[in-house]
Amino acid sequence: MSGYIEAVRGLACELLDLVAEGLWVPDRSVFSRLIRDDDSDSILRLNHYPPMPLLCKDKDSSSPCNHSMVGFGEHSDPQILTILRSNDVGGLQISLNDGAWVPVTPDPTAFCVNVGDLLQAMTNGRFVSVRHKALTNSYKSRMSMAYFAAPPLDARIAAPPEMVTPTKPALYRPFTWAEFKKAVYALRLGDSRLGLFRTEVDEHVG
């Protein structure tokens, strides 16, 4: 398991370096060094969604039953980045800007990468955290492994200077991961945590 954790952490670091490069930030490691730190708060979580058989209300109906129910409710991940791998059972859905939910086709040979709240703050809203949920189905278990890339608790979270301009002022005030984590636990799962850290100029993001 330790070998897998090191591998996905390396993948997360590589992706974050590419994000910094794509945003023209001179220091490519500005994001990735937060999870390379020995005191990183990153975790690997194993999830099991057992089958949840549902009974049709109308046994004589020719319409199929709804074969899924919520296994983990709508939310965004508070960390920097999430790297997810699952078996061949569907269930993950992401929310689009218009509020529509789109299922993610399961592929056990691929990773699903979600932007977290901290990356949204550190890119000053250029990358937006993904709201998603997990559904169960009635006939087969869903298994997933999620690596949540997080900084040390005392890490200062703020957009680098290159991300803040007169036409794109800072959307969020600086905060530590410990402060943000405390807010996460104080709110309900689906609540917007970044909203607590917005500056006055931000009216639409987070």
mmCIF file of C-alpha atoms in Angstrom:
data_model
loop_
_atom_site.group_PDB
_atom_site.id
_atom_site.type_symbol
_atom_site.label_atom_id
_atom_site.label_comp_id
_atom_site.label_asym_id
_atom_site.label_seq_id
_atom_site.Cartn_x
_atom_site.Cartn_y
_atom_site.Cartn_z
ATOM 1 C CA MET A 1 0.000 0.000 0.000
ATOM 2 C CA SER A 2 2.865 2.395 0.773
ATOM 3 C CA GLY A 3 4.165 1.908 -2.761
ATOM 4 C CA TYR A 4 0.773 2.860 -4.210
ATOM 5 C CA ILE A 5 0.584 5.951 -2.013
ATOM 6 C CA GLU A 6 4.020 7.088 -3.161
ATOM 7 C CA ALA A 7 3.042 6.508 -6.794
ATOM 8 C CA VAL A 8 -0.192 8.506 -6.650
ATOM 9 C CA ARG A 9 1.507 11.256 -4.662
ATOM 10 C CA GLY A 10 4.099 11.477 -7.433
ATOM 11 C CA LEU A 11 1.308 11.658 -10.011
ATOM 12 C CA ALA A 12 -0.420 14.417 -8.036
ATOM 13 C CA CYS A 13 2.826 16.387 -7.831
ATOM 14 C CA GLU A 14 3.426 16.032 -11.559
ATOM 15 C CA LEU A 15 -0.097 17.220 -12.352
ATOM 16 C CA LEU A 16 0.243 20.208 -10.027
ATOM 17 C CA ASP A 17 3.570 21.149 -11.612
ATOM 18 C CA LEU A 18 1.848 21.123 -15.005
ATOM 19 C CA VAL A 19 -0.972 23.272 -13.618
ATOM 20 C CA ALA A 20 1.557 25.858 -12.426
ATOM 21 C CA GLU A 21 3.341 25.765 -15.780
ATOM 22 C CA GLY A 22 0.061 26.182 -17.651
ATOM 23 C CA LEU A 23 -0.778 29.222 -15.532
ATOM 24 C CA TRP A 24 2.624 30.775 -16.269
ATOM 25 C CA VAL A 25 3.728 30.667 -12.641
ATOM 26 C CA PRO A 26 7.570 30.825 -12.631
ATOM 27 C CA ASP A 27 7.870 28.492 -9.632
ATOM 28 C CA ARG A 28 6.485 25.219 -11.010
ATOM 29 C CA SER A 29 6.570 23.624 -7.561
ATOM 30 C CA VAL A 30 4.438 26.304 -5.890
ATOM 31 C CA PHE A 31 1.515 23.861 -5.502
ATOM 32 C CA SER A 32 3.210 20.456 -5.461
ATOM 33 C CA ARG A 33 5.685 21.228 -2.703
ATOM 34 C CA LEU A 34 2.769 21.464 -0.288
ATOM 35 C CA ILE A 35 2.118 17.739 -0.652
ATOM 36 C CA ARG A 36 5.793 16.797 -0.975
ATOM 37 C CA ASP A 37 6.293 18.226 2.510
ATOM 38 C CA ASP A 38 6.992 15.578 5.166
ATOM 39 C CA ASP A 39 4.168 17.047 7.263
ATOM 40 C CA SER A 40 1.633 16.817 4.440
ATOM 41 C CA ASP A 41 -1.876 15.965 5.658
ATOM 42 C CA SER A 42 -2.604 13.811 2.592
ATOM 43 C CA ILE A 43 -4.561 10.592 3.121
ATOM 44 C CA LEU A 44 -5.623 7.505 1.178
ATOM 45 C CA ARG A 45 -9.202 6.385 1.743
ATOM 46 C CA LEU A 46 -10.723 3.069 0.706
ATOM 47 C CA ASN A 47 -14.455 3.209 -0.003
ATOM 48 C CA HIS A 48 -16.900 0.320 -0.232
ATOM 49 C CA TYR A 49 -20.447 0.867 -1.442
ATOM 50 C CA PRO A 50 -22.319 -2.441 -0.948
ATOM 51 C CA PRO A 51 -25.281 -3.391 -3.136
ATOM 52 C CA MET A 52 -28.515 -1.764 -2.000
ATOM 53 C CA PRO A 53 -31.458 -3.787 -3.363
ATOM 54 C CA LEU A 54 -34.561 -1.682 -3.912
ATOM 55 C CA LEU A 55 -38.148 -2.860 -4.034
ATOM 56 C CA CYS A 56 -40.477 -1.536 -6.707
ATOM 57 C CA LYS A 57 -43.523 0.160 -5.223
ATOM 58 C CA ASP A 58 -45.658 -1.155 -8.055
ATOM 59 C CA LYS A 59 -44.837 -4.817 -8.649
ATOM 60 C CA ASP A 60 -47.086 -4.915 -11.714
ATOM 61 C CA SER A 61 -45.426 -1.941 -13.353
ATOM 62 C CA SER A 62 -43.482 -2.571 -16.531
ATOM 63 C CA SER A 63 -41.221 0.383 -15.715
ATOM 64 C CA PRO A 64 -37.795 -0.540 -14.335
ATOM 65 C CA CYS A 65 -36.984 0.248 -10.697
ATOM 66 C CA ASN A 66 -34.533 2.978 -9.835
ATOM 67 C CA HIS A 67 -31.402 0.884 -9.287
ATOM 68 C CA SER A 68 -29.331 3.482 -7.474
ATOM 69 C CA MET A 69 -29.415 5.531 -4.326
ATOM 70 C CA VAL A 70 -27.058 8.040 -2.786
ATOM 71 C CA GLY A 71 -24.067 6.417 -1.107
ATOM 72 C CA PHE A 72 -22.231 9.675 -0.421
ATOM 73 C CA GLY A 73 -23.952 13.016 -0.876
ATOM 74 C CA GLU A 74 -23.155 16.040 -3.010
ATOM 75 C CA HIS A 75 -19.932 17.816 -2.009
ATOM 76 C CA SER A 76 -16.582 19.129 -3.179
ATOM 77 C CA ASP A 77 -13.308 17.825 -1.774
ATOM 78 C CA PRO A 78 -11.639 20.345 0.551
ATOM 79 C CA GLN A 79 -8.061 19.305 -0.240
ATOM 80 C CA ILE A 80 -5.850 20.374 -3.170
ATOM 81 C CA LEU A 81 -6.413 17.458 -5.527
ATOM 82 C CA THR A 82 -8.086 14.047 -5.403
ATOM 83 C CA ILE A 83 -6.871 11.068 -7.407
ATOM 84 C CA LEU A 84 -9.546 8.390 -7.571
ATOM 85 C CA ARG A 85 -9.505 4.856 -8.882
ATOM 86 C CA SER A 86 -12.464 2.475 -8.798
ATOM 87 C CA ASN A 87 -13.615 -0.911 -10.020
ATOM 88 C CA ASP A 88 -15.856 -1.376 -13.049
ATOM 89 C CA VAL A 89 -19.054 -0.354 -11.244
ATOM 90 C CA GLY A 90 -20.481 3.080 -11.971
ATOM 91 C CA GLY A 91 -21.716 5.474 -9.330
ATOM 92 C CA LEU A 92 -19.611 8.624 -9.463
ATOM 93 C CA GLN A 93 -21.461 11.664 -10.819
ATOM 94 C CA ILE A 94 -20.260 15.232 -11.291
ATOM 95 C CA SER A 95 -22.295 18.428 -11.343
ATOM 96 C CA LEU A 96 -22.140 20.780 -14.329
ATOM 97 C CA ASN A 97 -22.508 24.555 -14.158
ATOM 98 C CA ASP A 98 -26.193 24.296 -15.037
ATOM 99 C CA GLY A 99 -26.835 21.930 -12.132
ATOM 100 C CA ALA A 100 -27.172 18.814 -14.280
ATOM 101 C CA TRP A 101 -25.568 15.614 -12.991
ATOM 102 C CA VAL A 102 -23.398 13.593 -15.365
ATOM 103 C CA PRO A 103 -22.298 10.004 -14.634
ATOM 104 C CA VAL A 104 -18.594 9.229 -14.927
ATOM 105 C CA THR A 105 -18.019 6.050 -16.929
ATOM 106 C CA PRO A 106 -16.099 3.606 -14.701
ATOM 107 C CA ASP A 107 -12.693 2.477 -15.945
ATOM 108 C CA PRO A 108 -10.537 0.438 -13.540
ATOM 109 C CA THR A 109 -7.475 1.121 -15.721
ATOM 110 C CA ALA A 110 -7.745 4.915 -15.399
ATOM 111 C CA PHE A 111 -7.639 7.605 -12.736
ATOM 112 C CA CYS A 112 -10.263 10.267 -12.134
ATOM 113 C CA VAL A 113 -8.732 13.551 -10.946
ATOM 114 C CA ASN A 114 -10.837 16.100 -9.072
ATOM 115 C CA VAL A 115 -9.849 19.684 -8.337
ATOM 116 C CA GLY A 116 -10.277 20.463 -4.639
ATOM 117 C CA ASP A 117 -11.252 23.632 -2.796
ATOM 118 C CA LEU A 118 -7.657 24.543 -1.925
ATOM 119 C CA LEU A 119 -6.569 24.479 -5.567
ATOM 120 C CA GLN A 120 -9.490 26.749 -6.428
ATOM 121 C CA ALA A 121 -8.256 29.213 -3.803
ATOM 122 C CA MET A 122 -4.596 28.937 -4.835
ATOM 123 C CA THR A 123 -5.381 29.504 -8.520
ATOM 124 C CA ASN A 124 -7.638 32.442 -7.621
ATOM 125 C CA GLY A 125 -10.658 30.754 -9.142
ATOM 126 C CA ARG A 126 -9.063 29.731 -12.436
ATOM 127 C CA PHE A 127 -9.543 26.077 -11.499
ATOM 128 C CA VAL A 128 -12.864 25.309 -9.808
ATOM 129 C CA SER A 129 -13.435 22.480 -7.346
ATOM 130 C CA VAL A 130 -15.677 19.711 -8.633
ATOM 131 C CA ARG A 131 -18.995 19.045 -6.944
ATOM 132 C CA HIS A 132 -19.738 15.339 -7.076
ATOM 133 C CA LYS A 133 -21.593 12.504 -5.375
ATOM 134 C CA ALA A 134 -21.454 8.724 -5.256
ATOM 135 C CA LEU A 135 -24.409 6.441 -5.938
ATOM 136 C CA THR A 136 -24.816 2.785 -5.060
ATOM 137 C CA ASN A 137 -26.559 0.252 -7.248
ATOM 138 C CA SER A 138 -28.781 -2.670 -6.420
ATOM 139 C CA TYR A 139 -26.750 -5.604 -7.696
ATOM 140 C CA LYS A 140 -22.992 -5.057 -7.375
ATOM 141 C CA SER A 141 -20.539 -3.510 -4.921
ATOM 142 C CA ARG A 142 -18.566 -0.438 -5.888
ATOM 143 C CA MET A 143 -15.009 -0.128 -4.596
ATOM 144 C CA SER A 144 -12.805 2.927 -4.872
ATOM 145 C CA MET A 145 -9.491 4.275 -3.605
ATOM 146 C CA ALA A 146 -9.173 8.032 -3.208
ATOM 147 C CA TYR A 147 -5.901 9.843 -2.547
ATOM 148 C CA PHE A 148 -6.601 13.274 -1.080
ATOM 149 C CA ALA A 149 -3.552 15.492 -1.624
ATOM 150 C CA ALA A 150 -3.381 17.999 1.218
ATOM 151 C CA PRO A 151 -0.786 20.411 2.644
ATOM 152 C CA PRO A 152 0.579 20.541 6.205
ATOM 153 C CA LEU A 153 -1.910 21.875 8.742
ATOM 154 C CA ASP A 154 0.042 25.115 9.191
ATOM 155 C CA ALA A 155 0.474 25.745 5.443
ATOM 156 C CA ARG A 156 -0.609 29.202 4.313
ATOM 157 C CA ILE A 157 -3.102 28.946 1.465
ATOM 158 C CA ALA A 158 -3.078 31.919 -0.900
ATOM 159 C CA ALA A 159 -2.833 32.568 -4.620
ATOM 160 C CA PRO A 160 0.712 33.297 -5.855
ATOM 161 C CA PRO A 161 1.333 36.903 -6.972
ATOM 162 C CA GLU A 162 1.071 35.929 -10.635
ATOM 163 C CA MET A 163 -2.552 34.888 -10.075
ATOM 164 C CA VAL A 164 -3.598 38.279 -8.675
ATOM 165 C CA THR A 165 -3.892 41.284 -11.005
ATOM 166 C CA PRO A 166 -5.795 44.595 -11.101
ATOM 167 C CA THR A 167 -8.356 42.944 -13.367
ATOM 168 C CA LYS A 168 -8.361 39.713 -11.356
ATOM 169 C CA PRO A 169 -8.080 40.716 -7.677
ATOM 170 C CA ALA A 170 -7.730 38.142 -4.928
ATOM 171 C CA LEU A 171 -10.969 36.204 -4.487
ATOM 172 C CA TYR A 172 -10.056 34.715 -1.122
ATOM 173 C CA ARG A 173 -8.191 35.920 1.929
ATOM 174 C CA PRO A 174 -5.177 33.864 3.039
ATOM 175 C CA PHE A 175 -5.890 31.049 5.492
ATOM 176 C CA THR A 176 -4.229 27.918 6.818
ATOM 177 C CA TRP A 177 -5.264 24.370 6.039
ATOM 178 C CA ALA A 178 -6.034 23.920 9.752
ATOM 179 C CA GLU A 179 -8.471 26.860 9.612
ATOM 180 C CA PHE A 180 -10.142 25.503 6.510
ATOM 181 C CA LYS A 181 -10.327 21.988 7.915
ATOM 182 C CA LYS A 182 -12.051 23.337 11.017
ATOM 183 C CA ALA A 183 -14.622 25.037 8.777
ATOM 184 C CA VAL A 184 -15.177 21.769 6.896
ATOM 185 C CA TYR A 185 -16.089 19.936 10.089
ATOM 186 C CA ALA A 186 -18.333 22.775 11.278
ATOM 187 C CA LEU A 187 -20.475 22.796 8.128
ATOM 188 C CA ARG A 188 -22.751 20.273 6.476
ATOM 189 C CA LEU A 189 -21.321 18.061 3.736
ATOM 190 C CA GLY A 190 -22.742 20.014 0.792
ATOM 191 C CA ASP A 191 -22.119 23.525 2.148
ATOM 192 C CA SER A 192 -19.651 25.889 0.459
ATOM 193 C CA ARG A 193 -16.624 26.273 2.730
ATOM 194 C CA LEU A 194 -14.733 28.664 0.479
ATOM 195 C CA GLY A 195 -17.537 31.159 0.900
ATOM 196 C CA LEU A 196 -16.323 31.760 4.452
ATOM 197 C CA PHE A 197 -12.963 32.968 3.127
ATOM 198 C CA ARG A 198 -14.083 35.165 0.227
ATOM 199 C CA THR A 199 -12.944 38.737 -0.081
ATOM 200 C CA GLU A 200 -15.482 41.499 -0.688
ATOM 201 C CA VAL A 201 -14.667 41.691 -4.405
ATOM 202 C CA ASP A 202 -15.793 38.109 -4.977
ATOM 203 C CA GLU A 203 -19.506 37.726 -5.582
ATOM 204 C CA HIS A 204 -19.763 34.759 -7.898
ATOM 205 C CA VAL A 205 -17.093 32.127 -7.188
ATOM 206 C CA GLY A 206 -16.953 29.581 -4.354
#
